[in-house]
Coordinates of C-alpha atoms in Angstrom, one line a residue:
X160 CA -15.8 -41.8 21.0
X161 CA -16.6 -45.4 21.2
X162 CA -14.3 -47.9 19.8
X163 CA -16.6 -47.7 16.8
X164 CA -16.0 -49.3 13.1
X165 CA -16.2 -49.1 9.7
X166 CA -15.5 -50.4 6.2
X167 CA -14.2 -48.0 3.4
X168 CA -14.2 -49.4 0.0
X169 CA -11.0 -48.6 -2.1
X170 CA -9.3 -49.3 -5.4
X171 CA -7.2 -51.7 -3.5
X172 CA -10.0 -53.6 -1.9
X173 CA -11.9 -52.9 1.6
X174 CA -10.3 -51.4 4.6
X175 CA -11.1 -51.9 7.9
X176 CA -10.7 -48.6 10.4
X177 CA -11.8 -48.9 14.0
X178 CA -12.1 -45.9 15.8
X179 CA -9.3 -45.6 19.4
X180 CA -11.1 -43.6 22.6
X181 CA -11.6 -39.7 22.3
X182 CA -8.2 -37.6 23.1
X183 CA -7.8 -34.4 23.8
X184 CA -8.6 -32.7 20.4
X185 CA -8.5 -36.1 18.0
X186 CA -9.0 -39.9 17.2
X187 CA -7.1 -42.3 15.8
X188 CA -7.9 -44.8 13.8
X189 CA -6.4 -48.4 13.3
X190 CA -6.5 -49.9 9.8
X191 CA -6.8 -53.3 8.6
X192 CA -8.1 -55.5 5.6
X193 CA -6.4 -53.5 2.8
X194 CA -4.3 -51.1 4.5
X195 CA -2.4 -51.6 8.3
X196 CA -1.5 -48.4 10.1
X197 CA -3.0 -45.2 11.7
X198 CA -4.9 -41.8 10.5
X199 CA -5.1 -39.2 12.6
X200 CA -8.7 -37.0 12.6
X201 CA -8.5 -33.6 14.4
X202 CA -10.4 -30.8 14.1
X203 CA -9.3 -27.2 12.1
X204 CA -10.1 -23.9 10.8
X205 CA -12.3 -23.6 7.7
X206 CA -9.6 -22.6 4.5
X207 CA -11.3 -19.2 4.0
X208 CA -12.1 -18.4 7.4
X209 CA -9.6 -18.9 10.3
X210 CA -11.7 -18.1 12.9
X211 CA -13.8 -20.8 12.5
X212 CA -13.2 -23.8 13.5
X213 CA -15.4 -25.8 11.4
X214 CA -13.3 -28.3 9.4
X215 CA -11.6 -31.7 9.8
X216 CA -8.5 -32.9 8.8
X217 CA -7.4 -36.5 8.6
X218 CA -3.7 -37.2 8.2
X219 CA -1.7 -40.4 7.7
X220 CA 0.1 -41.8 10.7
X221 CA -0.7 -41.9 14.5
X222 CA 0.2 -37.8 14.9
X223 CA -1.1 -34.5 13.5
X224 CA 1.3 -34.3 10.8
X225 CA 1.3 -30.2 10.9
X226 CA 2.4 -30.6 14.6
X227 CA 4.6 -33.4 14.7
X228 CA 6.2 -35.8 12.0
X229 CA 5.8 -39.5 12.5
X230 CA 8.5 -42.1 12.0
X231 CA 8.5 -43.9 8.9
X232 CA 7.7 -47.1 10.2
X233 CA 4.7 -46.1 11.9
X234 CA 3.2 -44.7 8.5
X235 CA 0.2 -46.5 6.9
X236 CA 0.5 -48.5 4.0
X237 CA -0.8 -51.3 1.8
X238 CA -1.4 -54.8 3.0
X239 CA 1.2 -56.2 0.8
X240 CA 3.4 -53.2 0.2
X241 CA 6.3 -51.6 2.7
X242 CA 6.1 -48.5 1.5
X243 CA 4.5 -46.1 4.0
X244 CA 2.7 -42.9 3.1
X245 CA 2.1 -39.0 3.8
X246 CA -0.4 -37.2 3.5
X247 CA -3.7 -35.6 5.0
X248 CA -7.3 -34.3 3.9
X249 CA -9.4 -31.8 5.0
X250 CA -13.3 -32.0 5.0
X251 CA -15.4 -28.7 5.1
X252 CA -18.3 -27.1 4.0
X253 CA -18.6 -24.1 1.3
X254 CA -21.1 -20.9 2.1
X255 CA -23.6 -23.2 0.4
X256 CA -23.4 -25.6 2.6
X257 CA -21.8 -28.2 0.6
X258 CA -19.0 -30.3 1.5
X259 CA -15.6 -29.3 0.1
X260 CA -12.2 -31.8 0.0
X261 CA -8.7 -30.3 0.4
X262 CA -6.1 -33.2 0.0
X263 CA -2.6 -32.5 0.7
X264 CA 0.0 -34.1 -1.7
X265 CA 0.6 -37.7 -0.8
X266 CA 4.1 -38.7 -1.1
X267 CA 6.0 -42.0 0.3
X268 CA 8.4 -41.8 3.1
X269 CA 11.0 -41.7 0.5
X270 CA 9.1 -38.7 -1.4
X271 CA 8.0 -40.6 -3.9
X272 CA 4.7 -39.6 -5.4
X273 CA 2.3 -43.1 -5.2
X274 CA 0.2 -44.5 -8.4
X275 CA -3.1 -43.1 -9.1
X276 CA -4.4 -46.2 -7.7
X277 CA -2.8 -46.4 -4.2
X278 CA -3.0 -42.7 -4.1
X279 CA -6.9 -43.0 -4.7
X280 CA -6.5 -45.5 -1.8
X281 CA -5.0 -43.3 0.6
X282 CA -7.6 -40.3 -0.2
X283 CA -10.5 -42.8 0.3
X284 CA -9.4 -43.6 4.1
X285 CA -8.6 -40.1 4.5
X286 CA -11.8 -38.7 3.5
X287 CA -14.1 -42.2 5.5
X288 CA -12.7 -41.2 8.3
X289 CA -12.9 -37.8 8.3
X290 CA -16.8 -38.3 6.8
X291 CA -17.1 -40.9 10.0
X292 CA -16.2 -38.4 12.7
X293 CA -18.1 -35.6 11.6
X294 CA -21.2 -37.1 12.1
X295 CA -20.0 -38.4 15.6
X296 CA -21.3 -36.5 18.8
X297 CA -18.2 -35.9 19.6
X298 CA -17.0 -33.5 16.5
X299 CA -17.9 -30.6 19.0
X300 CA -15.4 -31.5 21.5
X301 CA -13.1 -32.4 19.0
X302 CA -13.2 -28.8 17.1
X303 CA -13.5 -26.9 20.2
X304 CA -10.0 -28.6 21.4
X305 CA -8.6 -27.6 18.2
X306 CA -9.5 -24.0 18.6
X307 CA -7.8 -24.1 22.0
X308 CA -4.8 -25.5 20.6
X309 CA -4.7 -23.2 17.6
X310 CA -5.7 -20.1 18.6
X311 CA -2.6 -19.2 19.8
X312 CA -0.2 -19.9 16.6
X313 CA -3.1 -18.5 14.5
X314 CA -3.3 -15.0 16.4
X315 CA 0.7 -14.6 15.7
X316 CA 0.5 -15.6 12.4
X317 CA -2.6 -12.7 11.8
X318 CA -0.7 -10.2 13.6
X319 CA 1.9 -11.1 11.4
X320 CA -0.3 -10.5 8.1
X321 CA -1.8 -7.2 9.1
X322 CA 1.3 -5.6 9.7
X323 CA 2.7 -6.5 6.0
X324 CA -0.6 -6.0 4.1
X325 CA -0.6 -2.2 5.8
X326 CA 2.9 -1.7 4.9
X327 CA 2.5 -2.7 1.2
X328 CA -0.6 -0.4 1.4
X329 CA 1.2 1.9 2.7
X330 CA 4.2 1.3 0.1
X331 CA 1.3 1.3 -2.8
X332 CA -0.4 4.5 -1.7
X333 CA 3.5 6.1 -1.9
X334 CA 4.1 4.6 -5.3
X335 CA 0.6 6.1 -6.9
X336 CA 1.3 9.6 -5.3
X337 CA 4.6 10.1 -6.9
X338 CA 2.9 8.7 -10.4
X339 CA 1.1 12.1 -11.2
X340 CA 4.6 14.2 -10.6
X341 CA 6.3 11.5 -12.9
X342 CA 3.5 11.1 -15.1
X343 CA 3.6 15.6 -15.8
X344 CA 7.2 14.8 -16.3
X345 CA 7.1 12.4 -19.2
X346 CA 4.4 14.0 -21.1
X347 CA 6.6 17.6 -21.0
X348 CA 9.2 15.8 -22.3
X349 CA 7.6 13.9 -24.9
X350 CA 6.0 17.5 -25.9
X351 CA 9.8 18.9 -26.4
X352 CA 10.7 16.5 -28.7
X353 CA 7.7 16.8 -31.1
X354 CA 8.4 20.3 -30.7
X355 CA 12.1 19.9 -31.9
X356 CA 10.5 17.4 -34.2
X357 CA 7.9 19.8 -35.9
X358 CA 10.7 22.9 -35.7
X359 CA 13.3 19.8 -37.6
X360 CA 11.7 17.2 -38.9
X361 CA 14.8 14.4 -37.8
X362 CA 15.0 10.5 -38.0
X363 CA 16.8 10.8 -34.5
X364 CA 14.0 12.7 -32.9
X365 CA 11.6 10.4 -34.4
X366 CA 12.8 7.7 -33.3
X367 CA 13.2 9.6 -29.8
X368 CA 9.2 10.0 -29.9
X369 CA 8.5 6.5 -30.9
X370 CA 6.4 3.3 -28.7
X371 CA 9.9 1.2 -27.3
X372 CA 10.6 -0.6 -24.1
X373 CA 12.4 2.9 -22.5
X374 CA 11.1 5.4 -25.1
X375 CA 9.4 8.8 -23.9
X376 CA 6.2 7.3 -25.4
X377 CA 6.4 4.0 -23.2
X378 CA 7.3 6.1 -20.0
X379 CA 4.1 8.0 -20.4
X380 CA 1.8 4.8 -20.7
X381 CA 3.7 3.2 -17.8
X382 CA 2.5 6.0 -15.9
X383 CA -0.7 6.3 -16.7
X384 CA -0.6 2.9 -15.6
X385 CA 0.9 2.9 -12.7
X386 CA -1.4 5.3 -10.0
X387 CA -4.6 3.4 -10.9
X388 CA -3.1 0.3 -10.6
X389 CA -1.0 1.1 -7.3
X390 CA -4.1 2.6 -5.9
X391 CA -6.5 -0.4 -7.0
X392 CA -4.1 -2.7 -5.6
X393 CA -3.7 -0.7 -2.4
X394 CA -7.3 -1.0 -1.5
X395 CA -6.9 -4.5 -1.6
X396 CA -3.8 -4.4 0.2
X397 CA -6.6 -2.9 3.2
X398 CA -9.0 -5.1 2.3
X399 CA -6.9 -8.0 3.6
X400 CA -5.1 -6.3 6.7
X401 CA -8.8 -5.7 7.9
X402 CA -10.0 -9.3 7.2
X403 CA -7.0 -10.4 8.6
X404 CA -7.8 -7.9 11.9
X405 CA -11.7 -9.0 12.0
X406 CA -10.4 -13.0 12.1
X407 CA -7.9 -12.3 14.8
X408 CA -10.7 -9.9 17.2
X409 CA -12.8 -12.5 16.5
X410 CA -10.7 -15.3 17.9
X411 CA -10.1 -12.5 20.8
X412 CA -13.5 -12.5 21.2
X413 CA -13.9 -16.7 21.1
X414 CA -11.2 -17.1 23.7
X415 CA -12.7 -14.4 26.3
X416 CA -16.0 -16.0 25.8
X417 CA -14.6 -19.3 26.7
X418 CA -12.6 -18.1 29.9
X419 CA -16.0 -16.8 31.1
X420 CA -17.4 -20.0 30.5
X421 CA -21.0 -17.9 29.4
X422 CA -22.1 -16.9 26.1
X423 CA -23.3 -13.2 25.5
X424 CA -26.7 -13.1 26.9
X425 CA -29.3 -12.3 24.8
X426 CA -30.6 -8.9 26.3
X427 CA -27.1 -7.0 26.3
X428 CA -26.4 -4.3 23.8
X429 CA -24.7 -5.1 20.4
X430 CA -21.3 -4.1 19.7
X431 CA -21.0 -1.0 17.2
X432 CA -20.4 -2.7 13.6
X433 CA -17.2 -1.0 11.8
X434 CA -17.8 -0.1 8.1
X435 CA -15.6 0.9 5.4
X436 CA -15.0 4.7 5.1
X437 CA -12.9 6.5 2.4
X438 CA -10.6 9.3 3.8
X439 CA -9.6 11.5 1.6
X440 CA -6.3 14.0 2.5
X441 CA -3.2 14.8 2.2
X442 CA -0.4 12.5 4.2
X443 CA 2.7 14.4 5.1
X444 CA 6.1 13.6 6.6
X445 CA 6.2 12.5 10.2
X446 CA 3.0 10.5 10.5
X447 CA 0.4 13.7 10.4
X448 CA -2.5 13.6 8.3
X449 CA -4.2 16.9 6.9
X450 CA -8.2 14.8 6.5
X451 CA -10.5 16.9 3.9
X452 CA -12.9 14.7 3.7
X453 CA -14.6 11.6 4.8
X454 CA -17.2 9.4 3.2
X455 CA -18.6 5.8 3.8
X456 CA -17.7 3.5 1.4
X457 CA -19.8 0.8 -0.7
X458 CA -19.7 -2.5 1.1
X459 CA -18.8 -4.3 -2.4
X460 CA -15.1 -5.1 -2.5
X461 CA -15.7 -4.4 -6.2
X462 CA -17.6 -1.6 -6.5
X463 CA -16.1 0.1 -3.3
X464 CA -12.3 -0.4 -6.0
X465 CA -13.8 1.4 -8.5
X466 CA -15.2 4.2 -5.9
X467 CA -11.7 4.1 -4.8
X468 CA -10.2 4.9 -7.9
X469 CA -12.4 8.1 -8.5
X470 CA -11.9 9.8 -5.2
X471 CA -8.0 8.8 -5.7
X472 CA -8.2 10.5 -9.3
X473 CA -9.9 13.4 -7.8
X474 CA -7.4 14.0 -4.9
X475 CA -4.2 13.5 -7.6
X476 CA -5.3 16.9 -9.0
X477 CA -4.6 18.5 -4.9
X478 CA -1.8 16.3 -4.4
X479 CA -3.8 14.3 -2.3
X480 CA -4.7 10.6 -1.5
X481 CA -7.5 8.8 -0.3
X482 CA -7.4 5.5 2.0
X483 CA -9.5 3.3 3.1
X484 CA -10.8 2.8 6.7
X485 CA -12.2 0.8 8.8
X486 CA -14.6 2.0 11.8
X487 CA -17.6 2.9 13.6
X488 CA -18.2 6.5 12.7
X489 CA -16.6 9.3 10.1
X490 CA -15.2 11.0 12.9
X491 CA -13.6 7.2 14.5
X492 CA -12.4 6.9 11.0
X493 CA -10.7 9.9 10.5
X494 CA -8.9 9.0 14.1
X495 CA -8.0 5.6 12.4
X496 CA -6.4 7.0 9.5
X497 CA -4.1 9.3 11.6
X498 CA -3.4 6.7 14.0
X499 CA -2.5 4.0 10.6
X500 CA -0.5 6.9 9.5
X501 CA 1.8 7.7 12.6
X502 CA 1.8 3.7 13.2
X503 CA 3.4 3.3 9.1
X504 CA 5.4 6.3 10.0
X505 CA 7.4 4.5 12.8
X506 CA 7.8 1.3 10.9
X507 CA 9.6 2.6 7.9
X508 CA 11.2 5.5 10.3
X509 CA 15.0 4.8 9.8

């Protein structure tokens, strides 16, 4: 990037940032007019989609500020103030297309939130400069040296988050299986006492069949409560392991690509797609899985809940429980879900 300029209009008057020489993965700018100091632009991952690296995020100071932390005199800061600032900004696009602002909180290097004024200021450079390199020729080199820098950190972090969103699947699935047992358990109880209620009618047993926080009647409703709501929430708890699996293959898949130095050529055959499948069974102890039934599953997050939440009710009645899969076939999902199971076994295995 050429030691390009530009002049950003602010609150606190014009500011003046000149663009340094292309690093590795950034630019930095110098200030002047209404502001002295740095801002650092590098490219970033888009906020919903960490495998792409579409974004860019300007922060204050002459360092990537989620990397490394700059000294406080080499923060920027107004022309007639000594008080340097934090912060950064990230510039993206939505699936529509339109461009989207993150701001971190600014804060002074004493941690002192600024005025509206200076802090509209600071968010005006932030967002110039980050407006500025994204329409420079050089964005692409600057995103692609962020995914090589990133990739890394971002692959440890997603291993990291399927592993717990499985296990509190996992956890959820456990909860909503012993809900039915628990469930047949309150209501045989609550049936006693109206009995001894109806046999002797008794202020005592009345009050033992009322609606309180720890009555029979409140145990029942929790536990009508609970299996829906641990299974709905289970599905989700899928839902984001297998997002969370998809961003890291595809990152995989971004970092091969680049080693080969080739894109996928345009004749060779198209990896199978995985779809959701539900897989309906009974999990025992040990890891094994008794599989009754498979089924593919609506690609709607919403409707493929409510799906869930039918099959679930369904298998309660056989002591069953129905998860959902990821694959490429029925049979590769029923594979999956023994594999998922002996894997979830291990973990919690004492």
């Amino acid at each position: 990037m050429n030691r390009d300029s530009l002049t950003i209009e602010t609150p606190a008057g014009p500011v003046h940032a000149t663009a340094g020489p292309l690093q590795d993965d950034a630019v930095v700018f110098e200030l002047g007019g209404a502001m002295r100091g740095q801002v650092h632009v590098t490219g970033t991952h888009h906020p919903q989609h960490w495998d792409r690296f579409t974004a860019v995020r300007a922060c204050l100071g002459p360092v990537n500020s989620f990397r490394a932390t700059a000294p406080d005199e080499a923060l920027p800061r107004l022309a007639r103030s000594r008080t340097g600032y934090r912060g950064s900004l990230t510039l993206y696009r939505d699936d529509l297309d339109y461009p989207q602002v993150t701001v971190y909180p600014m804060e002074s290097a004493a941690g002192h939130t600024p005025s509206q004024k200076t802090a509209a200021t600071l968010t005006a450079v932030l967002r110039g400069c980050t407006e500025h390199v994204t329409q420079h020729e050089d964005v692409f080199a600057i995103l692609e040296g962020a995914r090589h820098r990133d990739t890394p950190a971002l692959l440890r972090f997603l291993a990291w988050s399927v592993a717990h969103h499985q296990a509190e699947a996992a956890r959820l699935e456990g909860e909503a299986r012993t809900a039915l047992p628990a469930l047949r358990a309150a209501v045989a109880a609550w049936w006693t006492a109206a009995r001894w209620f109806i046999a002797c009618p008794h202020p005592v047993l009345l009050l033992v069949l009322a609606d309180y926080p720890g009555s029979l009647s409140r145990a029942v409703a929790v536990e009508q409560w609970r299996g829906p709501y641990c299974r709905t929430v289970a599905a989700r708890e899928h839902e984001y392991a297998r997002r969370a699996q998809a961003e890291a293959d595809s990152l995989r898949a971004q970092a091969r690509a680049r080693s080969r130095g080739r894109r996928p050529t345009p004749g060779s055959a198209a990896p199978q797609v995985e779809r959701p499948y539900f897989v309906v069974g009974q999990w025992k102890g040990g890891g094994e899985v008794d599989v009754w039934h498979v089924e593919e599953a609506p690609a709607d997050p919403d409707v493929r809940a409510d799906a869930h939440e039918q099959h679930a009710s369904d298998a309660e009645t056989a002591f069953g429980s129905v998860n959902v899969v990821y694959a490429t076939s029925p049979q590769a999902a029923a594979d999956q879900a023994r594999r998922e199971a002996r894997q979830t076994s291990e973990r919690i295995r004492p």
